[in-house]
Amino acid sequence: MNMQLVPCIEQYWEFVRLLRSDPRTSSGFIQQVQITSEQQRKYMSAHAHQYFICLVDGTPVGFVGSVDDDIRVCTHPDFQRRGIGSFMVTELMKIIPSGVAKVKTDNEASNALFLANGFVPTFTIYERQRR
Ligand SMILES: CC(C)(COP(=O)(O)OP(=O)(O)OC[C@H]1O[C@@H](n2cnc3c(N)ncnc32)[C@H](O)[C@@H]1OP(=O)(O)O)[C@@H](O)C(=O)NCCC(=O)NCCS
């Protein structure tokens, strides 16, 4: 597979928004948010330089970013489990080496991704269960 990590130029902002909002991926993130195109435009105007897009044969298949040392990563469901997440994290760490990943305990895929790429768990956050 011909994978390439490229800067998150404006033509990919909507791709990031739609992938982040996709019900198949959004449950993996700690925050469940619905973002409008306008909100995304505003956010990306400030942070796009901290995001990167993975292209496979020129087609966007995932994004990775590190904002305030907080890593976020997502692979399109049609392309998961083919090494794209590992590729994105590895390449990101070459560009922004200092970030950490905050991963939900039950996010099996994300836990596996970071463990496979040299990360180790260091903190546990306890939340009071809602009754
Ligand atoms: C987490 C995510 C980015 C992984 O992307 P991916 O492209 O499928 O990852 P890879 O194919 O590179 O796999 C990386 C490792 O994780 C493992 N893995 C991936 N998905 C897995 C799953 N569902 N269950 C168990 N292991 C999994 C792979 O086997 C691989 O391990 P290995 O190198 O030891 O074989 C992807 O599942 C995703 O986008 N999830 C939704 C969004 C999300 O949860 N983002 C993370 C928020 S912190």
Short mmCIF file of C-alpha atoms and ligand atoms in Angstrom, two decimals:
data_model
loop_
_atom_site.label_atom_id
_atom_site.label_comp_id
_atom_site.label_asym_id
_atom_site.label_seq_id
_atom_site.Cartn_x
_atom_site.Cartn_y
_atom_site.Cartn_z
CA MET A 1 0.00 0.00 0.00
CA ASN A 2 1.36 3.40 -0.96
CA MET A 3 0.89 5.47 2.23
CA GLN A 4 1.85 9.11 2.44
CA LEU A 5 1.45 11.63 5.27
CA VAL A 6 0.72 15.12 4.02
CA PRO A 7 -0.16 18.44 5.69
CA CYS A 8 -3.83 19.03 6.48
CA ILE A 9 -4.49 21.67 3.86
CA GLU A 10 -7.95 23.23 3.58
CA GLN A 11 -9.23 20.69 1.05
CA TYR A 12 -9.04 18.01 3.80
CA TRP A 13 -10.77 19.92 6.63
CA GLU A 14 -14.20 18.57 5.74
CA PHE A 15 -12.80 15.03 5.44
CA VAL A 16 -11.49 15.32 9.02
CA ARG A 17 -14.83 16.66 10.27
CA LEU A 18 -16.88 13.91 8.61
CA LEU A 19 -14.54 11.12 9.77
CA ARG A 20 -14.44 12.51 13.33
CA SER A 21 -18.28 12.66 13.36
CA ASP A 22 -18.84 9.23 11.80
CA PRO A 23 -20.72 7.06 14.36
CA ARG A 24 -18.32 4.20 13.52
CA THR A 25 -15.32 6.22 14.74
CA SER A 26 -16.65 8.91 17.09
CA SER A 27 -17.36 6.47 19.94
CA GLY A 28 -13.60 5.86 20.16
CA PHE A 29 -12.96 9.44 21.18
CA ILE A 30 -13.28 10.68 24.76
CA GLN A 31 -15.41 13.64 23.69
CA GLN A 32 -18.51 12.98 21.62
CA VAL A 33 -19.01 16.14 19.62
CA GLN A 34 -20.92 17.12 16.53
CA ILE A 35 -19.03 19.82 14.70
CA THR A 36 -20.50 22.06 12.01
CA SER A 37 -18.53 22.94 8.87
CA GLU A 38 -18.27 26.50 10.15
CA GLN A 39 -16.90 25.39 13.55
CA GLN A 40 -14.44 23.11 11.76
CA ARG A 41 -13.26 25.94 9.52
CA LYS A 42 -12.63 28.12 12.56
CA TYR A 43 -10.87 25.33 14.48
CA MET A 44 -8.70 24.28 11.56
CA SER A 45 -7.74 27.87 10.76
CA ALA A 46 -5.92 27.79 14.09
CA HIS A 47 -4.81 24.14 14.30
CA ALA A 48 -4.43 22.67 10.80
CA HIS A 49 -0.63 22.90 11.07
CA GLN A 50 -0.86 20.33 13.92
CA TYR A 51 -2.81 17.82 11.78
CA PHE A 52 -1.72 15.49 8.99
CA ILE A 53 -3.62 13.37 6.49
CA CYS A 54 -2.74 9.87 5.36
CA LEU A 55 -3.23 9.36 1.64
CA VAL A 56 -3.37 5.94 -0.01
CA ASP A 57 -2.85 6.33 -3.73
CA GLY A 58 -3.90 9.96 -3.33
CA THR A 59 -7.12 9.22 -1.40
CA PRO A 60 -7.47 10.49 2.20
CA VAL A 61 -7.92 7.51 4.55
CA GLY A 62 -7.11 8.93 7.98
CA PHE A 63 -5.91 11.82 10.05
CA VAL A 64 -3.49 12.25 12.90
CA GLY A 65 -2.69 15.30 14.97
CA SER A 66 -1.13 16.55 18.16
CA VAL A 67 -2.63 19.63 19.79
CA ASP A 68 -1.19 20.75 23.12
CA ASP A 69 0.68 17.42 23.20
CA ASP A 70 -2.61 15.52 22.98
CA ILE A 71 -2.50 12.99 20.12
CA ARG A 72 -5.61 12.25 18.13
CA VAL A 73 -5.76 9.66 15.36
CA CYS A 74 -8.46 8.13 13.19
CA THR A 75 -8.51 5.71 10.27
CA HIS A 76 -11.51 5.50 7.95
CA PRO A 77 -13.46 2.30 8.80
CA ASP A 78 -12.96 0.96 5.25
CA PHE A 79 -9.17 1.08 5.78
CA GLN A 80 -8.76 -0.03 9.39
CA ARG A 81 -6.47 -2.90 10.45
CA ARG A 82 -4.11 -2.43 7.52
CA GLY A 83 -1.30 -0.62 9.33
CA ILE A 84 -2.46 2.92 8.58
CA GLY A 85 -2.87 3.92 12.24
CA SER A 86 0.65 2.68 13.03
CA PHE A 87 2.02 4.49 10.00
CA MET A 88 0.35 7.76 11.02
CA VAL A 89 1.48 7.58 14.66
CA THR A 90 5.05 6.67 13.67
CA GLU A 91 5.26 9.54 11.19
CA LEU A 92 3.64 11.99 13.63
CA MET A 93 6.21 11.17 16.30
CA LYS A 94 8.99 12.11 13.87
CA ILE A 95 7.41 15.56 13.41
CA ILE A 96 5.98 16.20 16.92
CA PRO A 97 7.75 13.76 19.27
CA SER A 98 6.37 14.96 22.60
CA GLY A 99 2.66 14.04 22.59
CA VAL A 100 0.70 11.61 24.72
CA ALA A 101 -2.45 9.66 23.89
CA LYS A 102 -5.46 9.66 26.20
CA VAL A 103 -7.31 6.47 25.39
CA LYS A 104 -10.62 5.15 26.67
CA THR A 105 -10.12 1.93 28.63
CA ASP A 106 -12.60 0.08 26.40
CA ASN A 107 -11.12 1.34 23.11
CA GLU A 108 -9.45 -1.91 22.16
CA ALA A 109 -8.22 -0.72 18.77
CA SER A 110 -6.63 2.45 20.10
CA ASN A 111 -5.02 0.72 23.08
CA ALA A 112 -3.57 -1.89 20.69
CA LEU A 113 -2.37 0.84 18.32
CA PHE A 114 -0.40 2.75 20.94
CA LEU A 115 0.98 -0.36 22.65
CA ALA A 116 2.18 -1.61 19.26
CA ASN A 117 4.00 1.64 18.67
CA GLY A 118 6.14 1.93 21.77
CA PHE A 119 3.73 3.76 24.10
CA VAL A 120 3.12 2.52 27.64
CA PRO A 121 0.17 3.37 29.92
CA THR A 122 1.19 5.73 32.73
CA PHE A 123 -2.02 7.18 34.22
CA THR A 124 -5.48 5.91 35.03
CA ILE A 125 -8.35 8.37 35.39
CA TYR A 126 -11.19 7.28 37.66
CA GLU A 127 -14.64 8.73 37.05
CA ARG A 128 -17.54 8.30 39.44
CA GLN A 129 -20.09 6.05 37.78
CA ARG A 130 -23.41 7.73 37.02
CA ARG A 131 -26.26 5.88 38.72
C1 LIG B 1 -7.58 3.29 16.64
C2 LIG B 1 -7.46 3.32 15.13
C3 LIG B 1 -6.93 4.69 14.70
C4 LIG B 1 -6.49 2.23 14.66
O1 LIG B 1 -6.25 2.42 13.29
P1 LIG B 1 -5.83 1.24 12.30
O2 LIG B 1 -5.44 1.87 11.01
O3 LIG B 1 -6.90 0.20 12.24
O4 LIG B 1 -4.55 0.65 13.06
P2 LIG B 1 -3.47 -0.40 12.52
O5 LIG B 1 -4.04 -1.23 11.40
O6 LIG B 1 -2.20 0.34 12.24
O7 LIG B 1 -3.26 -1.34 13.79
C5 LIG B 1 -2.35 -1.01 14.82
C6 LIG B 1 -2.30 -2.14 15.83
O8 LIG B 1 -3.54 -2.20 16.53
C7 LIG B 1 -4.18 -3.46 16.35
N1 LIG B 1 -5.61 -3.23 16.19
C8 LIG B 1 -6.21 -2.37 15.34
N2 LIG B 1 -7.54 -2.44 15.47
C9 LIG B 1 -7.78 -3.34 16.43
C10 LIG B 1 -8.97 -3.85 17.02
N3 LIG B 1 -10.18 -3.42 16.62
N4 LIG B 1 -8.86 -4.77 17.99
C11 LIG B 1 -7.64 -5.23 18.42
N5 LIG B 1 -6.45 -4.78 17.88
C12 LIG B 1 -6.54 -3.85 16.90
C13 LIG B 1 -3.56 -4.04 15.10
O9 LIG B 1 -3.60 -5.45 15.09
C14 LIG B 1 -2.13 -3.51 15.20
O10 LIG B 1 -1.38 -4.26 16.13
P3 LIG B 1 -0.09 -5.10 15.66
O11 LIG B 1 0.84 -4.12 15.00
O12 LIG B 1 0.44 -5.65 16.94
O13 LIG B 1 -0.62 -6.11 14.70
C15 LIG B 1 -8.83 3.03 14.44
O14 LIG B 1 -9.39 1.86 14.98
C16 LIG B 1 -9.82 4.17 14.58
O15 LIG B 1 -9.80 5.13 13.79
N6 LIG B 1 -10.74 4.07 15.59
C17 LIG B 1 -11.76 5.09 15.78
C18 LIG B 1 -11.20 6.40 16.29
C19 LIG B 1 -10.41 6.22 17.56
O16 LIG B 1 -10.80 5.47 18.46
N7 LIG B 1 -9.31 6.97 17.64
C20 LIG B 1 -8.42 6.95 18.78
C21 LIG B 1 -8.79 8.00 19.76
S1 LIG B 1 -7.50 8.14 20.99
#
